[in-house]
Amino acid sequence: METKENISALQEFNHQTIPTKSVSVNGIDFTYRSFGKKEGIPVIFLQHFTGNMDNWDPEVTNAIAAQHPVVLFNNKGVGSSKGITPDNVPAMAQDAVDFIHALGYDKVNLLGFSLGGFIAQHIAAHQPELVHKLILAGTGSIGGKAIAQLESHLEKAFVDGPDRVLINLFFSKTPSSIKAGEAFLGRLAERQHDRDLPSSQETIGNQARAIIQYGLETDKDSKQLRSINQPALIVNGSEDVMVDSINSYIMLQNIPNAKLVLWSDSGHGALFQYGADFANEVNNFLLN
Amino acid sequence: METKENISALQEFNHQTIPTKSVSVNGIDFTYRSFGKKEGIPVIFLQHFTGNMDNWDPEVTNAIAAQHPVVLFNNKGVGSSKGITPDNVPAMAQDAVDFIHALGYDKVNLLGFSLGGFIAQHIAAHQPELVHKLILAGTGSIGGKAIAQLESHLEKAFVDGPDRVLINLFFSKTPSSIKAGEAFLGRLAERQHDRDLPSSQETIGNQARAIIQYGLETDKDSKQLRSINQPALIVNGSEDVMVDSINSYIMLQNIPNAKLVLWSDSGHGALFQYGADFANEVNNFLLN
């Protein structure tokens, strides 16, 4: 639980310097980092497959934190959080809700990237009273195009060795996008102390099962998307190889109150390639 | 040709009050309205099928004019401009280029809506030295989906009588979008003096032929889109019944340096339904 004293200290810190804390969620310790503006509805960041808190881009988190409270966290079993990661999106969504309640919040903005976007949609649809606004990056809806082909996407991304996986998955094959990818990796390394732990193979396996199951399910008549009543900002790159970009277009056409932003020459990680513009879109979206 | 004296007076006027002027383009008088910021690269507005200068939304034009010089005009044969409107997009594009040169500009931003967007793409691809940045609203590329079905789109729009045509064509069937359409019509009436003339049936017929021909053509491998080197901002509604929204997605995937913005619960006239956000996107896009 945040206390008045530690909240008042948040603004002295940023993504690179904020100490990691933990909170007990149903008896299990979840790790998180909370920084940025002291007042306002917080933006809870929901992370992608395999990612931990260190996988968020400080260019993005700090720019959003300049105008809002920001909370990065590891869901159950992820990174330095304890417990066992469940193998399905609804259970992950409930863990995230329990974490949010454990911090004492009853209204939050959700920013979900990829798997985090699946979780964000589930929470918005099933626990709408908790969600003020929704930001969906590089993601898609239940049964979305090519989501279930996760193993094939990963196989292609590994052909250049483990060091290039993130660039292959998140950026396009153009020199400009690859250069942006390398700059992104540089920014991820800017936090030098108190870094997070990698997720276990068990966690990654359960996340993969959750993603594939989500991709194999069907949501007749886009019922879940149509039930999302919160304003939604949807963003992606023009050629996402993880969650096909057309899924963003489909979400725009079915979520009743939504805005879609797509950038050319970019993929799954467009929110980082165009970090300044993305943060600007988010801040404008949360302003109104 | 703008003189220093009349340019310095522009900022005293806005969309509702700026007097209409005319300029001779290859011996033919074109009407135009020039207002807004005195310095900077102007934004030239390229109008839709049947529209004249009074069909631009003052909420949008004034917000862009606060940061840029703005030029509304009637292309050859349109509204109060003299001459005969050609029946094809390349000739319309050449007329627009000749008009821009007649005003003395050698570098402009183009904001093209629908048919105006076809013209803007043509100019950007074929006379790139003239175009700084490109804004494409409610439009599509050569051979784009359902563009050639113009007569069918119009027939459906006329079922509620002539007063509702613009709302049927530009807005969605939801109460919120229809209400936005009625507010838009109210804003179009705000300019009370020195209003434009309607286009002749000959002009409208030639514009229709140009649109249908553009929709029937093919552009193998999206060659024209891929040749557009200027930064492009593409916008539309989620369910455009004039120029199917998927055309905006296709432009984003093929123009090398582009950003797409789509809004839900809206159609062809999304740039007016979300006028404040559209103008904000345009101003941010032109800033960088």
Short mmCIF file of N, CA, C and O in Angstrom, two decimals, chain A residues 126-227:
data_model
loop_
_atom_site.label_atom_id
_atom_site.label_comp_id
_atom_site.label_asym_id
_atom_site.label_seq_id
_atom_site.Cartn_x
_atom_site.Cartn_y
_atom_site.Cartn_z
N HIS A 126 -14.61 -7.15 -18.30
CA HIS A 126 -15.18 -7.94 -17.21
C HIS A 126 -15.21 -7.21 -15.87
O HIS A 126 -15.99 -7.58 -15.00
N GLN A 127 -14.34 -6.22 -15.70
CA GLN A 127 -14.36 -5.45 -14.45
C GLN A 127 -14.33 -3.96 -14.82
O GLN A 127 -13.38 -3.24 -14.46
N PRO A 128 -15.34 -3.52 -15.57
CA PRO A 128 -15.29 -2.18 -16.16
C PRO A 128 -15.19 -1.05 -15.14
O PRO A 128 -14.63 0.00 -15.45
N GLU A 129 -15.71 -1.27 -13.93
CA GLU A 129 -15.70 -0.20 -12.93
C GLU A 129 -14.28 0.18 -12.52
O GLU A 129 -14.05 1.28 -12.01
N LEU A 130 -13.33 -0.73 -12.75
CA LEU A 130 -11.93 -0.48 -12.35
C LEU A 130 -11.18 0.36 -13.38
O LEU A 130 -10.15 0.96 -13.07
N VAL A 131 -11.68 0.39 -14.63
CA VAL A 131 -10.88 0.92 -15.74
C VAL A 131 -11.43 2.25 -16.23
O VAL A 131 -12.57 2.33 -16.69
N HIS A 132 -10.60 3.27 -16.17
CA HIS A 132 -10.97 4.59 -16.67
C HIS A 132 -10.79 4.65 -18.18
O HIS A 132 -11.72 4.90 -18.93
N LYS A 133 -9.56 4.42 -18.64
CA LYS A 133 -9.27 4.40 -20.07
C LYS A 133 -8.29 3.28 -20.38
O LYS A 133 -7.57 2.81 -19.49
N LEU A 134 -8.24 2.93 -21.66
CA LEU A 134 -7.53 1.73 -22.09
C LEU A 134 -6.58 2.09 -23.22
O LEU A 134 -6.99 2.73 -24.20
N ILE A 135 -5.32 1.66 -23.11
CA ILE A 135 -4.35 1.85 -24.19
C ILE A 135 -3.87 0.47 -24.61
O ILE A 135 -3.35 -0.30 -23.79
N LEU A 136 -4.06 0.16 -25.89
CA LEU A 136 -3.78 -1.18 -26.41
C LEU A 136 -2.71 -1.06 -27.48
O LEU A 136 -2.94 -0.50 -28.55
N ALA A 137 -1.52 -1.61 -27.20
CA ALA A 137 -0.39 -1.49 -28.13
C ALA A 137 0.02 -2.86 -28.65
O ALA A 137 0.16 -3.81 -27.88
N GLY A 138 0.19 -3.00 -29.95
CA GLY A 138 0.69 -4.23 -30.55
C GLY A 138 -0.10 -5.45 -30.12
O GLY A 138 0.46 -6.48 -29.77
N THR A 139 -1.41 -5.33 -30.16
CA THR A 139 -2.23 -6.41 -29.60
C THR A 139 -3.41 -6.73 -30.51
O THR A 139 -3.51 -6.19 -31.63
N GLY A 140 -4.25 -7.63 -30.06
CA GLY A 140 -5.40 -8.03 -30.86
C GLY A 140 -6.45 -8.65 -29.97
O GLY A 140 -6.25 -8.84 -28.77
N SER A 141 -7.59 -8.95 -30.58
CA SER A 141 -8.70 -9.48 -29.80
C SER A 141 -8.68 -11.01 -29.80
O SER A 141 -7.88 -11.64 -30.50
N ILE A 142 -9.55 -11.60 -29.02
CA ILE A 142 -9.66 -13.06 -28.92
C ILE A 142 -9.80 -13.65 -30.32
O ILE A 142 -10.63 -13.21 -31.11
N GLY A 143 -8.96 -14.64 -30.62
CA GLY A 143 -9.03 -15.28 -31.94
C GLY A 143 -8.47 -14.42 -33.06
O GLY A 143 -8.68 -14.72 -34.24
N GLY A 144 -7.73 -13.37 -32.72
CA GLY A 144 -7.18 -12.44 -33.72
C GLY A 144 -6.23 -13.14 -34.69
O GLY A 144 -5.62 -14.17 -34.37
N LYS A 145 -6.09 -12.52 -35.86
CA LYS A 145 -5.32 -13.12 -36.95
C LYS A 145 -3.88 -13.46 -36.54
O LYS A 145 -3.13 -12.59 -36.08
N ALA A 146 -3.51 -14.72 -36.71
CA ALA A 146 -2.13 -15.21 -36.57
C ALA A 146 -1.59 -15.16 -35.15
O ALA A 146 -0.40 -15.45 -34.93
N ILE A 147 -2.43 -14.84 -34.17
CA ILE A 147 -1.95 -14.80 -32.78
C ILE A 147 -1.51 -16.19 -32.32
O ILE A 147 -0.52 -16.34 -31.61
N ALA A 148 -2.24 -17.21 -32.76
CA ALA A 148 -1.93 -18.57 -32.32
C ALA A 148 -0.63 -19.11 -32.93
O ALA A 148 -0.11 -20.13 -32.46
N GLN A 149 -0.11 -18.44 -33.96
CA GLN A 149 1.13 -18.93 -34.60
C GLN A 149 2.37 -18.41 -33.87
O GLN A 149 3.40 -18.10 -34.48
N LEU A 150 2.30 -18.36 -32.55
CA LEU A 150 3.39 -17.80 -31.76
C LEU A 150 4.71 -18.53 -32.01
O LEU A 150 5.76 -17.89 -32.18
N GLU A 151 4.67 -19.86 -32.05
CA GLU A 151 5.93 -20.62 -32.19
C GLU A 151 6.61 -20.33 -33.51
O GLU A 151 7.83 -20.21 -33.59
N SER A 152 5.82 -20.21 -34.57
CA SER A 152 6.38 -19.89 -35.87
C SER A 152 7.00 -18.49 -35.88
O SER A 152 8.08 -18.27 -36.44
N HIS A 153 6.34 -17.53 -35.22
CA HIS A 153 6.89 -16.17 -35.15
C HIS A 153 8.24 -16.19 -34.42
O HIS A 153 9.21 -15.53 -34.83
N LEU A 154 8.30 -16.95 -33.31
CA LEU A 154 9.52 -16.98 -32.51
C LEU A 154 10.66 -17.66 -33.26
O LEU A 154 11.81 -17.22 -33.22
N GLU A 155 10.30 -18.73 -33.98
CA GLU A 155 11.31 -19.47 -34.73
C GLU A 155 12.01 -18.56 -35.73
O GLU A 155 13.23 -18.54 -35.85
N LYS A 156 11.19 -17.76 -36.44
CA LYS A 156 11.77 -16.83 -37.43
C LYS A 156 12.65 -15.78 -36.74
O LYS A 156 13.65 -15.35 -37.28
N ALA A 157 12.24 -15.38 -35.54
CA ALA A 157 12.96 -14.30 -34.86
C ALA A 157 14.31 -14.77 -34.32
O ALA A 157 15.22 -13.96 -34.12
N PHE A 158 14.44 -16.09 -34.12
CA PHE A 158 15.68 -16.61 -33.52
C PHE A 158 16.76 -16.91 -34.55
O PHE A 158 17.88 -17.28 -34.17
N VAL A 159 16.46 -16.76 -35.84
CA VAL A 159 17.43 -17.17 -36.87
C VAL A 159 18.74 -16.38 -36.81
O VAL A 159 19.78 -16.86 -37.25
N ASP A 160 18.72 -15.17 -36.26
CA ASP A 160 19.94 -14.36 -36.21
C ASP A 160 20.63 -14.43 -34.84
O ASP A 160 21.49 -13.60 -34.53
N GLY A 161 20.26 -15.43 -34.05
CA GLY A 161 20.87 -15.57 -32.73
C GLY A 161 20.08 -14.82 -31.67
O GLY A 161 19.29 -13.93 -31.99
N PRO A 162 20.31 -15.18 -30.39
CA PRO A 162 19.49 -14.64 -29.29
C PRO A 162 19.60 -13.12 -29.13
O PRO A 162 18.64 -12.48 -28.70
N ASP A 163 20.74 -12.52 -29.50
CA ASP A 163 20.89 -11.08 -29.31
C ASP A 163 19.98 -10.26 -30.22
O ASP A 163 19.75 -9.07 -29.96
N ARG A 164 19.54 -10.85 -31.32
CA ARG A 164 18.75 -10.10 -32.30
C ARG A 164 17.26 -10.39 -32.20
O ARG A 164 16.47 -9.87 -32.99
N VAL A 165 16.86 -11.25 -31.25
CA VAL A 165 15.47 -11.68 -31.19
C VAL A 165 14.52 -10.49 -31.00
O VAL A 165 13.53 -10.35 -31.71
N LEU A 166 14.86 -9.64 -30.06
CA LEU A 166 13.96 -8.53 -29.75
C LEU A 166 13.85 -7.58 -30.95
O LEU A 166 12.76 -7.07 -31.27
N ILE A 167 14.96 -7.35 -31.64
CA ILE A 167 14.91 -6.48 -32.82
C ILE A 167 14.10 -7.16 -33.93
O ILE A 167 13.28 -6.52 -34.58
N ASN A 168 14.30 -8.45 -34.12
CA ASN A 168 13.53 -9.14 -35.16
C ASN A 168 12.04 -9.17 -34.86
O ASN A 168 11.22 -9.10 -35.78
N LEU A 169 11.69 -9.28 -33.59
CA LEU A 169 10.27 -9.38 -33.24
C LEU A 169 9.58 -8.02 -33.19
O LEU A 169 8.39 -7.92 -33.45
N PHE A 170 10.32 -6.98 -32.83
CA PHE A 170 9.69 -5.69 -32.53
C PHE A 170 9.86 -4.65 -33.63
O PHE A 170 9.17 -3.63 -33.61
N PHE A 171 10.81 -4.88 -34.56
CA PHE A 171 11.11 -3.84 -35.54
C PHE A 171 11.03 -4.40 -36.95
O PHE A 171 11.02 -5.62 -37.15
N SER A 172 10.94 -3.49 -37.93
CA SER A 172 10.86 -3.91 -39.33
C SER A 172 12.25 -4.20 -39.88
O SER A 172 13.25 -3.96 -39.23
N LYS A 173 12.26 -4.70 -41.11
CA LYS A 173 13.53 -5.12 -41.71
C LYS A 173 14.25 -3.98 -42.41
O LYS A 173 15.24 -4.21 -43.10
N THR A 174 13.76 -2.76 -42.26
CA THR A 174 14.41 -1.62 -42.92
C THR A 174 15.56 -1.10 -42.06
O THR A 174 15.53 -1.22 -40.82
N PRO A 175 16.56 -0.47 -42.66
CA PRO A 175 17.67 0.11 -41.87
C PRO A 175 17.17 1.10 -40.82
O PRO A 175 17.66 1.11 -39.69
N SER A 176 16.17 1.91 -41.16
CA SER A 176 15.68 2.91 -40.21
C SER A 176 15.03 2.26 -39.00
O SER A 176 15.22 2.70 -37.85
N SER A 177 14.27 1.20 -39.22
CA SER A 177 13.60 0.54 -38.10
C SER A 177 14.62 -0.24 -37.25
O SER A 177 14.55 -0.22 -36.02
N ILE A 178 15.56 -0.89 -37.91
CA ILE A 178 16.59 -1.63 -37.16
C ILE A 178 17.42 -0.68 -36.31
O ILE A 178 17.72 -0.96 -35.14
N LYS A 179 17.74 0.48 -36.87
CA LYS A 179 18.50 1.49 -36.10
C LYS A 179 17.69 1.93 -34.88
O LYS A 179 18.23 2.09 -33.78
N ALA A 180 16.39 2.11 -35.08
CA ALA A 180 15.52 2.47 -33.95
C ALA A 180 15.51 1.35 -32.91
O ALA A 180 15.45 1.61 -31.70
N GLY A 181 15.58 0.12 -33.38
CA GLY A 181 15.62 -1.03 -32.47
C GLY A 181 16.88 -1.03 -31.62
O GLY A 181 16.84 -1.32 -30.42
N GLU A 182 18.00 -0.70 -32.25
CA GLU A 182 19.26 -0.67 -31.50
C GLU A 182 19.24 0.46 -30.46
O GLU A 182 19.72 0.29 -29.34
N ALA A 183 18.67 1.58 -30.82
CA ALA A 183 18.53 2.69 -29.86
C ALA A 183 17.64 2.27 -28.70
O ALA A 183 17.91 2.60 -27.53
N PHE A 184 16.59 1.54 -29.02
CA PHE A 184 15.67 1.02 -27.98
C PHE A 184 16.43 0.12 -27.01
O PHE A 184 16.32 0.27 -25.78
N LEU A 185 17.23 -0.81 -27.53
CA LEU A 185 18.00 -1.70 -26.64
C LEU A 185 18.93 -0.88 -25.74
O LEU A 185 19.11 -1.21 -24.57
N GLY A 186 19.49 0.18 -26.31
CA GLY A 186 20.35 1.06 -25.51
C GLY A 186 19.58 1.69 -24.36
O GLY A 186 20.07 1.75 -23.23
N ARG A 187 18.36 2.12 -24.65
CA ARG A 187 17.56 2.75 -23.58
C ARG A 187 17.16 1.73 -22.51
O ARG A 187 17.09 2.07 -21.32
N LEU A 188 16.91 0.49 -22.92
CA LEU A 188 16.56 -0.54 -21.92
C LEU A 188 17.69 -0.76 -20.93
O LEU A 188 17.46 -1.22 -19.81
N ALA A 189 18.92 -0.45 -21.36
CA ALA A 189 20.09 -0.67 -20.49
C ALA A 189 20.39 0.53 -19.59
O ALA A 189 21.30 0.48 -18.77
N GLU A 190 19.62 1.61 -19.76
CA GLU A 190 19.93 2.83 -19.01
C GLU A 190 19.76 2.67 -17.49
O GLU A 190 20.45 3.33 -16.72
N ARG A 191 18.83 1.84 -17.10
CA ARG A 191 18.67 1.57 -15.66
C ARG A 191 19.79 0.61 -15.26
O ARG A 191 19.81 -0.55 -15.71
N GLN A 192 20.68 1.06 -14.41
CA GLN A 192 21.88 0.26 -14.15
C GLN A 192 21.82 -0.51 -12.84
O GLN A 192 22.45 -1.56 -12.71
N HIS A 193 21.08 0.02 -11.86
CA HIS A 193 21.03 -0.65 -10.56
C HIS A 193 19.64 -1.20 -10.31
O HIS A 193 18.67 -0.72 -10.89
N ASP A 194 19.57 -2.18 -9.41
CA ASP A 194 18.27 -2.73 -9.00
C ASP A 194 17.48 -3.19 -10.23
O ASP A 194 16.31 -2.87 -10.39
N ARG A 195 18.15 -3.95 -11.08
CA ARG A 195 17.46 -4.45 -12.27
C ARG A 195 16.61 -5.66 -11.91
O ARG A 195 16.78 -6.30 -10.88
N ASP A 196 15.68 -5.96 -12.78
CA ASP A 196 14.72 -7.04 -12.56
C ASP A 196 15.37 -8.40 -12.86
O ASP A 196 16.47 -8.47 -13.41
N LEU A 197 14.69 -9.46 -12.50
CA LEU A 197 15.15 -10.82 -12.81
C LEU A 197 14.45 -11.32 -14.07
O LEU A 197 13.31 -10.95 -14.34
N PRO A 198 15.12 -12.18 -14.84
CA PRO A 198 14.42 -12.77 -15.99
C PRO A 198 13.33 -13.73 -15.53
O PRO A 198 13.39 -14.29 -14.44
N SER A 199 12.32 -13.90 -16.37
CA SER A 199 11.28 -14.87 -16.06
C SER A 199 11.81 -16.29 -16.24
O SER A 199 12.71 -16.53 -17.05
N SER A 200 11.24 -17.21 -15.48
CA SER A 200 11.65 -18.62 -15.57
C SER A 200 11.10 -19.26 -16.85
O SER A 200 10.16 -18.73 -17.46
N GLN A 201 11.65 -20.38 -17.22
CA GLN A 201 11.13 -21.13 -18.37
C GLN A 201 9.68 -21.57 -18.13
O GLN A 201 8.87 -21.60 -19.06
N GLU A 202 9.37 -21.88 -16.87
CA GLU A 202 7.99 -22.27 -16.55
C GLU A 202 7.02 -21.11 -16.84
O GLU A 202 5.96 -21.29 -17.44
N THR A 203 7.42 -19.92 -16.42
CA THR A 203 6.59 -18.73 -16.67
C THR A 203 6.41 -18.51 -18.17
O THR A 203 5.29 -18.28 -18.65
N ILE A 204 7.51 -18.57 -18.90
CA ILE A 204 7.45 -18.32 -20.35
C ILE A 204 6.58 -19.38 -21.03
O ILE A 204 5.77 -19.06 -21.92
N GLY A 205 6.71 -20.62 -20.58
CA GLY A 205 5.88 -21.69 -21.15
C GLY A 205 4.39 -21.45 -20.88
O GLY A 205 3.55 -21.60 -21.78
N ASN A 206 4.07 -21.04 -19.68
CA ASN A 206 2.66 -20.78 -19.36
C ASN A 206 2.13 -19.56 -20.12
O ASN A 206 0.98 -19.54 -20.57
N GLN A 207 2.98 -18.54 -20.27
CA GLN A 207 2.56 -17.38 -21.06
C GLN A 207 2.30 -17.80 -22.52
O GLN A 207 1.32 -17.35 -23.13
N ALA A 208 3.19 -18.62 -23.06
CA ALA A 208 3.01 -19.07 -24.45
C ALA A 208 1.70 -19.84 -24.60
O ALA A 208 0.95 -19.63 -25.56
N ARG A 209 1.41 -20.70 -23.63
CA ARG A 209 0.13 -21.44 -23.69
C ARG A 209 -1.06 -20.49 -23.64
O ARG A 209 -2.04 -20.67 -24.36
N ALA A 210 -0.95 -19.47 -22.81
CA ALA A 210 -2.06 -18.49 -22.71
C ALA A 210 -2.27 -17.76 -24.04
O ALA A 210 -3.41 -17.54 -24.48
N ILE A 211 -1.17 -17.37 -24.68
CA ILE A 211 -1.26 -16.63 -25.94
C ILE A 211 -1.88 -17.51 -27.03
O ILE A 211 -2.78 -17.09 -27.76
N ILE A 212 -1.38 -18.74 -27.13
CA ILE A 212 -1.87 -19.64 -28.18
C ILE A 212 -3.36 -19.95 -27.96
O ILE A 212 -4.16 -19.92 -28.89
N GLN A 213 -3.71 -20.19 -26.70
CA GLN A 213 -5.13 -20.47 -26.41
C GLN A 213 -6.01 -19.27 -26.78
O GLN A 213 -7.08 -19.43 -27.38
N TYR A 214 -5.55 -18.08 -26.43
CA TYR A 214 -6.28 -16.85 -26.76
C TYR A 214 -6.46 -16.72 -28.27
O TYR A 214 -7.52 -16.31 -28.76
N GLY A 215 -5.42 -17.08 -29.01
CA GLY A 215 -5.48 -16.98 -30.47
C GLY A 215 -6.38 -18.03 -31.09
O GLY A 215 -6.92 -17.82 -32.18
N LEU A 216 -6.53 -19.17 -30.40
CA LEU A 216 -7.35 -20.26 -30.95
C LEU A 216 -8.83 -20.10 -30.60
O LEU A 216 -9.69 -20.67 -31.27
N GLU A 217 -9.11 -19.31 -29.58
CA GLU A 217 -10.51 -19.13 -29.19
C GLU A 217 -11.26 -18.29 -30.23
O GLU A 217 -10.64 -17.65 -31.07
N THR A 218 -12.58 -18.32 -30.13
CA THR A 218 -13.34 -17.42 -30.99
C THR A 218 -14.25 -16.57 -30.10
O THR A 218 -14.68 -17.01 -29.04
N ASP A 219 -14.47 -15.35 -30.54
CA ASP A 219 -15.35 -14.45 -29.81
C ASP A 219 -16.41 -14.03 -30.83
O ASP A 219 -16.23 -13.06 -31.57
N LYS A 220 -17.51 -14.78 -30.83
CA LYS A 220 -18.55 -14.59 -31.85
C LYS A 220 -19.05 -13.13 -31.86
O LYS A 220 -19.32 -12.55 -30.81
N ASP A 221 -19.13 -12.57 -33.06
CA ASP A 221 -19.61 -11.18 -33.23
C ASP A 221 -18.79 -10.17 -32.42
O ASP A 221 -19.30 -9.11 -32.05
N SER A 222 -17.53 -10.52 -32.14
CA SER A 222 -16.64 -9.59 -31.40
C SER A 222 -17.31 -9.08 -30.13
O SER A 222 -17.24 -7.89 -29.79
N LYS A 223 -17.97 -10.01 -29.43
CA LYS A 223 -18.76 -9.62 -28.26
C LYS A 223 -17.92 -8.91 -27.19
O LYS A 223 -18.37 -7.92 -26.61
N GLN A 224 -16.72 -9.44 -26.94
CA GLN A 224 -15.89 -8.79 -25.91
C GLN A 224 -15.51 -7.37 -26.32
O GLN A 224 -15.62 -6.44 -25.52
N LEU A 225 -15.05 -7.20 -27.58
CA LEU A 225 -14.67 -5.85 -28.03
C LEU A 225 -15.86 -4.90 -27.92
O LEU A 225 -15.72 -3.76 -27.49
N ARG A 226 -17.03 -5.38 -28.33
CA ARG A 226 -18.21 -4.51 -28.35
C ARG A 226 -18.69 -4.17 -26.94
O ARG A 226 -19.44 -3.21 -26.76
N SER A 227 -18.25 -4.95 -25.97
CA SER A 227 -18.66 -4.67 -24.59
C SER A 227 -17.71 -3.70 -23.89
O SER A 227 -17.95 -3.32 -22.73
#
